[in-house]
Amino acid sequence: MIVVVRHILRVLIALTSAMVLTAGLPSSSASAAADVRTFKFPPLTRSPQFLYGGCPYKILYGKFGNAVFAQVAVYSGCSAPMNVAISSTAGGLAKCDGQSSHCPVRGGQDGCGTYLWWQATLEVTQAEQARNMAVAFPDGSVRYFHPTQGDPVSGRNC
């Protein structure tokens, strides 16, 4: 389990570094085994429920005050831990793997069911904005969400 988590973190670090440098588009050197996609989704908009494999999840990212943040809520069917990252327009990056003491898992319930969620947060200057966010799944696959780049994405409203 620890080896799998370390692998996921290495993939997330490599891919989120590419995310910062390429404004949301993964680099061509990304692992061929990982399923990496970029979707266009606006910040400060709570998403419908997306599905990756058998994993239903929702996202929210953006800027609030002097912080940019990325949240992921996962529903039953997901293998934890999930990983989430946020990047700023100035190149800052924050990651949360859901197991660290600085980003504990929280729970809740909504119309889609019971979920666990965690959040990556980065303090920024007044001029900085959220550039994009990434969600990494236990199999190494990554979904980027960017305000202006990527494929259209749709989900289900519960």
Short mmCIF file of N, CA and C in Angstrom, two decimals:
data_model
loop_
_atom_site.label_atom_id
_atom_site.label_comp_id
_atom_site.label_asym_id
_atom_site.label_seq_id
_atom_site.Cartn_x
_atom_site.Cartn_y
_atom_site.Cartn_z
N MET A 1 0.82 -1.19 0.00
CA MET A 1 0.00 0.00 0.00
C MET A 1 0.86 1.26 0.00
N ILE A 2 1.92 1.28 0.83
CA ILE A 2 2.79 2.45 0.88
C ILE A 2 3.49 2.65 -0.45
N VAL A 3 3.90 1.56 -1.10
CA VAL A 3 4.55 1.65 -2.40
C VAL A 3 3.61 2.26 -3.43
N VAL A 4 2.34 1.85 -3.40
CA VAL A 4 1.34 2.39 -4.33
C VAL A 4 1.14 3.88 -4.09
N VAL A 5 1.03 4.27 -2.82
CA VAL A 5 0.84 5.68 -2.48
C VAL A 5 2.05 6.50 -2.94
N ARG A 6 3.26 5.99 -2.70
CA ARG A 6 4.46 6.70 -3.14
C ARG A 6 4.47 6.85 -4.66
N HIS A 7 4.08 5.80 -5.39
CA HIS A 7 4.02 5.87 -6.85
C HIS A 7 3.02 6.94 -7.29
N ILE A 8 1.86 6.97 -6.66
CA ILE A 8 0.84 7.97 -7.00
C ILE A 8 1.38 9.37 -6.75
N LEU A 9 2.05 9.55 -5.63
CA LEU A 9 2.59 10.87 -5.33
C LEU A 9 3.67 11.27 -6.34
N ARG A 10 4.53 10.32 -6.74
CA ARG A 10 5.54 10.64 -7.76
C ARG A 10 4.88 11.05 -9.06
N VAL A 11 3.85 10.31 -9.48
CA VAL A 11 3.13 10.65 -10.71
C VAL A 11 2.47 12.01 -10.57
N LEU A 12 1.82 12.26 -9.42
CA LEU A 12 1.16 13.54 -9.21
C LEU A 12 2.15 14.69 -9.22
N ILE A 13 3.28 14.52 -8.57
CA ILE A 13 4.29 15.58 -8.54
C ILE A 13 4.80 15.86 -9.95
N ALA A 14 5.13 14.81 -10.70
CA ALA A 14 5.61 15.00 -12.07
C ALA A 14 4.56 15.66 -12.94
N LEU A 15 3.33 15.21 -12.84
CA LEU A 15 2.29 15.75 -13.70
C LEU A 15 1.86 17.14 -13.29
N THR A 16 1.84 17.42 -11.98
CA THR A 16 1.45 18.77 -11.57
C THR A 16 2.56 19.75 -11.88
N SER A 17 3.82 19.30 -11.91
CA SER A 17 4.89 20.18 -12.36
C SER A 17 4.69 20.53 -13.82
N ALA A 18 4.32 19.55 -14.63
CA ALA A 18 4.01 19.82 -16.04
C ALA A 18 2.80 20.74 -16.13
N MET A 19 1.84 20.56 -15.24
CA MET A 19 0.63 21.39 -15.24
C MET A 19 1.01 22.85 -15.03
N VAL A 20 1.89 23.14 -14.08
CA VAL A 20 2.28 24.51 -13.80
C VAL A 20 3.01 25.10 -14.99
N LEU A 21 3.88 24.34 -15.62
CA LEU A 21 4.68 24.86 -16.72
C LEU A 21 3.90 25.01 -18.01
N THR A 22 2.86 24.23 -18.19
CA THR A 22 2.14 24.26 -19.47
C THR A 22 0.71 24.76 -19.33
N ALA A 23 0.41 25.44 -18.26
CA ALA A 23 -0.91 26.04 -18.03
C ALA A 23 -2.04 25.02 -18.17
N GLY A 24 -1.81 23.80 -17.67
CA GLY A 24 -2.90 22.85 -17.62
C GLY A 24 -2.82 21.69 -18.57
N LEU A 25 -1.90 21.75 -19.51
CA LEU A 25 -1.79 20.64 -20.45
C LEU A 25 -0.65 19.75 -20.01
N PRO A 26 -0.91 18.45 -19.80
CA PRO A 26 0.16 17.56 -19.34
C PRO A 26 1.26 17.45 -20.38
N SER A 27 2.49 17.25 -19.89
CA SER A 27 3.62 17.16 -20.81
C SER A 27 3.57 15.84 -21.57
N SER A 28 4.24 15.80 -22.70
CA SER A 28 4.25 14.58 -23.52
C SER A 28 5.08 13.49 -22.86
N SER A 29 5.86 13.83 -21.84
CA SER A 29 6.66 12.83 -21.16
C SER A 29 5.90 12.13 -20.03
N ALA A 30 4.62 12.42 -19.90
CA ALA A 30 3.82 11.77 -18.86
C ALA A 30 3.80 10.26 -19.07
N SER A 31 3.64 9.55 -17.99
CA SER A 31 3.65 8.09 -18.05
C SER A 31 2.61 7.57 -19.04
N ALA A 32 3.04 6.66 -19.91
CA ALA A 32 2.13 6.10 -20.92
C ALA A 32 1.04 5.25 -20.27
N ALA A 33 1.33 4.69 -19.09
CA ALA A 33 0.35 3.83 -18.43
C ALA A 33 -0.78 4.64 -17.78
N ALA A 34 -0.49 5.88 -17.44
CA ALA A 34 -1.50 6.70 -16.78
C ALA A 34 -2.43 7.32 -17.81
N ASP A 35 -3.71 7.38 -17.47
CA ASP A 35 -4.73 8.02 -18.29
C ASP A 35 -4.82 9.46 -17.84
N VAL A 36 -4.28 10.38 -18.64
CA VAL A 36 -4.21 11.79 -18.27
C VAL A 36 -5.07 12.59 -19.24
N ARG A 37 -6.01 13.37 -18.70
CA ARG A 37 -6.89 14.18 -19.55
C ARG A 37 -7.08 15.54 -18.93
N THR A 38 -7.29 16.54 -19.76
CA THR A 38 -7.57 17.90 -19.31
C THR A 38 -8.98 18.27 -19.73
N PHE A 39 -9.73 18.83 -18.79
CA PHE A 39 -11.10 19.25 -19.06
C PHE A 39 -11.25 20.73 -18.77
N LYS A 40 -12.08 21.37 -19.56
CA LYS A 40 -12.41 22.77 -19.33
C LYS A 40 -13.54 22.82 -18.30
N PHE A 41 -13.27 23.49 -17.18
CA PHE A 41 -14.29 23.64 -16.14
C PHE A 41 -13.99 24.93 -15.39
N PRO A 42 -15.01 25.78 -15.20
CA PRO A 42 -14.76 27.09 -14.60
C PRO A 42 -14.47 27.01 -13.10
N PRO A 43 -13.63 27.92 -12.61
CA PRO A 43 -13.39 27.98 -11.17
C PRO A 43 -14.62 28.51 -10.44
N LEU A 44 -14.66 28.26 -9.15
CA LEU A 44 -15.73 28.70 -8.25
C LEU A 44 -17.11 28.21 -8.69
N THR A 45 -17.13 27.05 -9.31
CA THR A 45 -18.37 26.40 -9.73
C THR A 45 -18.36 24.99 -9.17
N ARG A 46 -19.30 24.67 -8.32
CA ARG A 46 -19.38 23.31 -7.79
C ARG A 46 -19.79 22.38 -8.94
N SER A 47 -19.04 21.35 -9.14
CA SER A 47 -19.26 20.47 -10.29
C SER A 47 -20.44 19.54 -10.06
N PRO A 48 -20.99 19.03 -11.17
CA PRO A 48 -21.88 17.87 -11.03
C PRO A 48 -21.01 16.67 -10.66
N GLN A 49 -21.60 15.53 -10.50
CA GLN A 49 -20.83 14.34 -10.16
C GLN A 49 -20.21 13.77 -11.43
N PHE A 50 -18.87 13.69 -11.45
CA PHE A 50 -18.13 13.08 -12.55
C PHE A 50 -17.87 11.62 -12.21
N LEU A 51 -17.53 10.84 -13.21
CA LEU A 51 -17.25 9.42 -12.99
C LEU A 51 -15.96 9.06 -13.70
N TYR A 52 -15.04 8.46 -12.95
CA TYR A 52 -13.83 7.89 -13.53
C TYR A 52 -13.81 6.42 -13.13
N GLY A 53 -13.88 5.53 -14.11
CA GLY A 53 -14.00 4.11 -13.78
C GLY A 53 -15.24 3.92 -12.94
N GLY A 54 -15.12 3.30 -11.79
CA GLY A 54 -16.24 3.17 -10.87
C GLY A 54 -16.21 4.20 -9.76
N CYS A 55 -15.51 5.30 -10.00
CA CYS A 55 -15.30 6.31 -8.95
C CYS A 55 -16.08 7.58 -9.22
N PRO A 56 -17.20 7.81 -8.53
CA PRO A 56 -17.91 9.08 -8.64
C PRO A 56 -17.25 10.13 -7.76
N TYR A 57 -17.10 11.36 -8.29
CA TYR A 57 -16.46 12.43 -7.53
C TYR A 57 -16.96 13.79 -8.01
N LYS A 58 -16.77 14.79 -7.16
CA LYS A 58 -17.08 16.18 -7.47
C LYS A 58 -15.86 17.04 -7.16
N ILE A 59 -15.77 18.20 -7.83
CA ILE A 59 -14.66 19.11 -7.58
C ILE A 59 -15.17 20.52 -7.34
N LEU A 60 -14.31 21.32 -6.75
CA LEU A 60 -14.49 22.76 -6.63
C LEU A 60 -13.10 23.34 -6.49
N TYR A 61 -12.79 24.39 -7.26
CA TYR A 61 -11.50 25.06 -7.12
C TYR A 61 -11.68 26.54 -7.41
N GLY A 62 -10.71 27.34 -6.98
CA GLY A 62 -10.77 28.76 -7.24
C GLY A 62 -9.97 29.54 -6.22
N LYS A 63 -10.35 30.80 -6.05
CA LYS A 63 -9.67 31.69 -5.10
C LYS A 63 -10.69 32.24 -4.13
N PHE A 64 -10.30 32.25 -2.87
CA PHE A 64 -11.12 32.84 -1.82
C PHE A 64 -10.18 33.65 -0.94
N GLY A 65 -10.38 34.96 -0.88
CA GLY A 65 -9.48 35.81 -0.12
C GLY A 65 -8.08 35.76 -0.70
N ASN A 66 -7.09 35.47 0.15
CA ASN A 66 -5.70 35.36 -0.31
C ASN A 66 -5.25 33.91 -0.41
N ALA A 67 -6.14 33.04 -0.84
CA ALA A 67 -5.79 31.63 -0.99
C ALA A 67 -6.46 31.05 -2.23
N VAL A 68 -5.73 30.19 -2.93
CA VAL A 68 -6.34 29.38 -3.98
C VAL A 68 -6.51 27.98 -3.38
N PHE A 69 -7.56 27.28 -3.83
CA PHE A 69 -7.87 25.99 -3.24
C PHE A 69 -8.42 25.05 -4.30
N ALA A 70 -8.32 23.77 -4.01
CA ALA A 70 -8.92 22.72 -4.84
C ALA A 70 -9.49 21.69 -3.89
N GLN A 71 -10.76 21.33 -4.09
CA GLN A 71 -11.42 20.32 -3.27
C GLN A 71 -11.84 19.16 -4.17
N VAL A 72 -11.75 17.96 -3.64
CA VAL A 72 -12.32 16.80 -4.31
C VAL A 72 -13.14 16.03 -3.28
N ALA A 73 -14.36 15.70 -3.66
CA ALA A 73 -15.25 14.87 -2.83
C ALA A 73 -15.44 13.55 -3.56
N VAL A 74 -15.19 12.45 -2.89
CA VAL A 74 -15.32 11.14 -3.52
C VAL A 74 -16.43 10.35 -2.82
N TYR A 75 -17.17 9.60 -3.61
CA TYR A 75 -18.32 8.85 -3.14
C TYR A 75 -17.97 7.36 -3.13
N SER A 76 -18.87 6.53 -2.60
CA SER A 76 -18.60 5.10 -2.54
C SER A 76 -18.28 4.58 -3.93
N GLY A 77 -17.35 3.68 -4.00
CA GLY A 77 -16.87 3.16 -5.28
C GLY A 77 -15.47 3.62 -5.57
N CYS A 78 -14.98 4.63 -4.84
CA CYS A 78 -13.62 5.13 -5.03
C CYS A 78 -12.67 4.44 -4.08
N SER A 79 -11.49 4.18 -4.57
CA SER A 79 -10.43 3.66 -3.73
C SER A 79 -9.63 4.83 -3.19
N ALA A 80 -9.59 5.00 -1.90
CA ALA A 80 -8.81 6.07 -1.30
C ALA A 80 -7.37 5.59 -1.15
N PRO A 81 -6.37 6.45 -1.09
CA PRO A 81 -6.52 7.89 -1.02
C PRO A 81 -6.54 8.52 -2.41
N MET A 82 -7.29 9.58 -2.52
CA MET A 82 -7.26 10.42 -3.71
C MET A 82 -6.20 11.48 -3.45
N ASN A 83 -5.71 12.11 -4.50
CA ASN A 83 -4.75 13.19 -4.37
C ASN A 83 -5.30 14.37 -5.13
N VAL A 84 -5.13 15.57 -4.58
CA VAL A 84 -5.61 16.78 -5.22
C VAL A 84 -4.50 17.83 -5.17
N ALA A 85 -4.41 18.64 -6.23
CA ALA A 85 -3.40 19.70 -6.28
C ALA A 85 -4.01 20.94 -6.90
N ILE A 86 -3.49 22.10 -6.49
CA ILE A 86 -3.91 23.38 -7.05
C ILE A 86 -2.66 24.15 -7.44
N SER A 87 -2.71 24.85 -8.58
CA SER A 87 -1.59 25.71 -8.97
C SER A 87 -2.10 27.13 -9.14
N SER A 88 -1.21 28.09 -8.90
CA SER A 88 -1.57 29.50 -9.02
C SER A 88 -0.98 30.06 -10.30
N THR A 89 -1.45 31.23 -10.70
CA THR A 89 -0.95 31.87 -11.91
C THR A 89 0.51 32.29 -11.78
N ALA A 90 1.04 32.40 -10.56
CA ALA A 90 2.44 32.75 -10.35
C ALA A 90 3.33 31.51 -10.25
N GLY A 91 2.75 30.32 -10.43
CA GLY A 91 3.54 29.09 -10.42
C GLY A 91 3.58 28.36 -9.10
N GLY A 92 2.86 28.84 -8.09
CA GLY A 92 2.80 28.14 -6.82
C GLY A 92 2.03 26.84 -6.95
N LEU A 93 2.29 25.90 -6.07
CA LEU A 93 1.66 24.58 -6.14
C LEU A 93 1.43 24.06 -4.73
N ALA A 94 0.24 23.53 -4.47
CA ALA A 94 -0.05 22.86 -3.20
C ALA A 94 -0.71 21.53 -3.52
N LYS A 95 -0.34 20.49 -2.75
CA LYS A 95 -0.88 19.15 -2.96
C LYS A 95 -1.41 18.61 -1.65
N CYS A 96 -2.38 17.73 -1.75
CA CYS A 96 -2.93 17.05 -0.58
C CYS A 96 -3.23 15.62 -0.97
N ASP A 97 -2.74 14.68 -0.16
CA ASP A 97 -2.98 13.27 -0.47
C ASP A 97 -4.03 12.63 0.41
N GLY A 98 -4.65 13.40 1.30
CA GLY A 98 -5.72 12.86 2.13
C GLY A 98 -5.24 12.04 3.31
N GLN A 99 -3.94 11.80 3.41
CA GLN A 99 -3.41 11.06 4.54
C GLN A 99 -2.51 11.91 5.42
N SER A 100 -2.07 13.06 4.92
CA SER A 100 -1.18 13.92 5.68
C SER A 100 -1.94 14.61 6.80
N SER A 101 -1.23 14.94 7.87
CA SER A 101 -1.88 15.61 8.99
C SER A 101 -2.31 17.02 8.62
N HIS A 102 -1.66 17.65 7.63
CA HIS A 102 -2.03 19.01 7.25
C HIS A 102 -3.22 19.05 6.28
N CYS A 103 -3.69 17.92 5.82
CA CYS A 103 -4.88 17.91 4.95
C CYS A 103 -5.73 16.69 5.28
N PRO A 104 -6.39 16.73 6.43
CA PRO A 104 -7.18 15.58 6.86
C PRO A 104 -8.43 15.38 5.99
N VAL A 105 -8.89 14.15 5.97
CA VAL A 105 -10.11 13.79 5.24
C VAL A 105 -11.31 14.23 6.08
N ARG A 106 -12.29 14.81 5.41
CA ARG A 106 -13.54 15.20 6.06
C ARG A 106 -14.68 14.46 5.38
N GLY A 107 -15.78 14.33 6.05
CA GLY A 107 -16.92 13.64 5.48
C GLY A 107 -18.13 14.53 5.37
N GLY A 108 -19.10 14.07 4.60
CA GLY A 108 -20.34 14.81 4.45
C GLY A 108 -21.35 13.99 3.67
N GLN A 109 -22.47 14.61 3.38
CA GLN A 109 -23.52 13.94 2.62
C GLN A 109 -24.26 15.00 1.82
N ASP A 110 -24.64 14.65 0.59
CA ASP A 110 -25.45 15.52 -0.24
C ASP A 110 -26.43 14.65 -1.03
N GLY A 111 -27.06 15.21 -2.04
CA GLY A 111 -28.03 14.47 -2.84
C GLY A 111 -27.45 13.28 -3.59
N CYS A 112 -26.13 13.23 -3.74
CA CYS A 112 -25.48 12.10 -4.43
C CYS A 112 -25.10 10.99 -3.46
N GLY A 113 -25.13 11.26 -2.17
CA GLY A 113 -24.78 10.24 -1.19
C GLY A 113 -23.74 10.74 -0.20
N THR A 114 -23.14 9.79 0.49
CA THR A 114 -22.10 10.09 1.48
C THR A 114 -20.76 10.19 0.77
N TYR A 115 -19.95 11.18 1.18
CA TYR A 115 -18.66 11.38 0.53
C TYR A 115 -17.58 11.69 1.56
N LEU A 116 -16.34 11.53 1.11
CA LEU A 116 -15.16 12.00 1.82
C LEU A 116 -14.54 13.07 0.94
N TRP A 117 -14.02 14.14 1.55
CA TRP A 117 -13.39 15.16 0.74
C TRP A 117 -12.13 15.68 1.42
N TRP A 118 -11.23 16.17 0.59
CA TRP A 118 -10.06 16.86 1.08
C TRP A 118 -9.73 18.01 0.16
N GLN A 119 -8.86 18.89 0.67
CA GLN A 119 -8.61 20.16 -0.02
C GLN A 119 -7.13 20.51 0.03
N ALA A 120 -6.61 20.98 -1.10
CA ALA A 120 -5.27 21.57 -1.16
C ALA A 120 -5.45 23.08 -1.16
N THR A 121 -4.67 23.78 -0.35
CA THR A 121 -4.79 25.23 -0.23
C THR A 121 -3.41 25.87 -0.31
N LEU A 122 -3.35 27.01 -0.99
CA LEU A 122 -2.09 27.73 -1.18
C LEU A 122 -2.35 29.21 -0.96
N GLU A 123 -1.59 29.83 -0.05
CA GLU A 123 -1.70 31.28 0.14
C GLU A 123 -1.04 31.97 -1.05
N VAL A 124 -1.71 33.03 -1.53
CA VAL A 124 -1.23 33.75 -2.71
C VAL A 124 -1.35 35.26 -2.49
N THR A 125 -0.77 36.02 -3.40
CA THR A 125 -0.91 37.47 -3.36
C THR A 125 -2.28 37.85 -3.91
N GLN A 126 -2.65 39.09 -3.72
CA GLN A 126 -3.95 39.57 -4.19
C GLN A 126 -4.09 39.42 -5.70
N ALA A 127 -2.99 39.60 -6.46
CA ALA A 127 -3.04 39.55 -7.92
C ALA A 127 -3.12 38.13 -8.47
N GLU A 128 -2.68 37.13 -7.72
CA GLU A 128 -2.68 35.75 -8.22
C GLU A 128 -4.08 35.16 -8.24
N GLN A 129 -4.25 34.20 -9.13
CA GLN A 129 -5.51 33.47 -9.27
C GLN A 129 -5.22 31.97 -9.29
N ALA A 130 -6.26 31.17 -9.21
CA ALA A 130 -6.11 29.72 -9.38
C ALA A 130 -5.90 29.46 -10.87
N ARG A 131 -4.83 28.75 -11.21
CA ARG A 131 -4.57 28.43 -12.62
C ARG A 131 -5.37 27.21 -13.02
N ASN A 132 -5.23 26.13 -12.27
CA ASN A 132 -5.97 24.90 -12.54
C ASN A 132 -5.81 23.94 -11.37
N MET A 133 -6.53 22.84 -11.43
CA MET A 133 -6.42 21.83 -10.39
C MET A 133 -6.23 20.46 -11.02
N ALA A 134 -5.74 19.52 -10.23
CA ALA A 134 -5.56 18.15 -10.69
C ALA A 134 -6.09 17.20 -9.63
N VAL A 135 -6.68 16.10 -10.10
CA VAL A 135 -7.12 15.00 -9.23
C VAL A 135 -6.39 13.77 -9.72
N ALA A 136 -5.66 13.10 -8.83
CA ALA A 136 -4.95 11.87 -9.18
C ALA A 136 -5.66 10.70 -8.52
N PHE A 137 -5.88 9.66 -9.30
CA PHE A 137 -6.57 8.46 -8.83
C PHE A 137 -5.54 7.40 -8.42
N PRO A 138 -5.95 6.43 -7.61
CA PRO A 138 -5.01 5.41 -7.14
C PRO A 138 -4.29 4.64 -8.25
N ASP A 139 -4.87 4.56 -9.45
CA ASP A 139 -4.19 3.85 -10.53
C ASP A 139 -3.18 4.72 -11.28
N GLY A 140 -2.98 5.96 -10.83
CA GLY A 140 -2.03 6.86 -11.46
C GLY A 140 -2.64 7.77 -12.51
N SER A 141 -3.91 7.57 -12.83
CA SER A 141 -4.58 8.43 -13.80
C SER A 141 -4.84 9.80 -13.18
N VAL A 142 -4.84 10.83 -14.03
CA VAL A 142 -5.00 12.19 -13.55
C VAL A 142 -6.03 12.91 -14.41
N ARG A 143 -6.85 13.71 -13.74
CA ARG A 143 -7.80 14.59 -14.42
C ARG A 143 -7.45 16.02 -14.04
N TYR A 144 -7.13 16.84 -15.05
CA TYR A 144 -6.89 18.27 -14.84
C TYR A 144 -8.18 19.01 -15.14
N PHE A 145 -8.41 20.09 -14.42
CA PHE A 145 -9.53 20.98 -14.68
C PHE A 145 -8.97 22.38 -14.82
N HIS A 146 -9.25 23.02 -15.96
CA HIS A 146 -8.66 24.30 -16.32
C HIS A 146 -9.77 25.24 -16.78
N PRO A 147 -9.69 26.54 -16.46
CA PRO A 147 -10.79 27.44 -16.83
C PRO A 147 -10.97 27.68 -18.33
N THR A 148 -9.89 27.57 -19.12
CA THR A 148 -10.01 27.92 -20.54
C THR A 148 -9.53 26.85 -21.51
N GLN A 149 -8.88 25.80 -21.03
CA GLN A 149 -8.31 24.78 -21.92
C GLN A 149 -8.89 23.41 -21.61
N GLY A 150 -8.91 22.56 -22.63
CA GLY A 150 -9.32 21.18 -22.41
C GLY A 150 -10.62 20.83 -23.08
N ASP A 151 -10.98 19.56 -22.94
CA ASP A 151 -12.21 19.02 -23.51
C ASP A 151 -13.41 19.42 -22.66
N PRO A 152 -14.59 19.52 -23.29
CA PRO A 152 -15.79 19.75 -22.48
C PRO A 152 -16.01 18.55 -21.56
N VAL A 153 -16.59 18.79 -20.43
CA VAL A 153 -16.85 17.72 -19.47
C VAL A 153 -18.31 17.81 -19.02
N SER A 154 -18.89 16.67 -18.82
CA SER A 154 -20.26 16.66 -18.30
C SER A 154 -20.34 15.63 -17.19
N GLY A 155 -21.30 15.83 -16.34
CA GLY A 155 -21.51 14.92 -15.23
C GLY A 155 -22.99 14.79 -14.97
N ARG A 156 -23.31 14.09 -13.90
CA ARG A 156 -24.72 13.91 -13.57
C ARG A 156 -25.06 14.73 -12.34
N ASN A 157 -26.23 15.31 -12.37
CA ASN A 157 -26.74 16.02 -11.20
C ASN A 157 -27.59 15.03 -10.40
N CYS A 158 -27.24 14.87 -9.16
CA CYS A 158 -27.93 13.90 -8.32
C CYS A 158 -29.20 14.50 -7.73
#
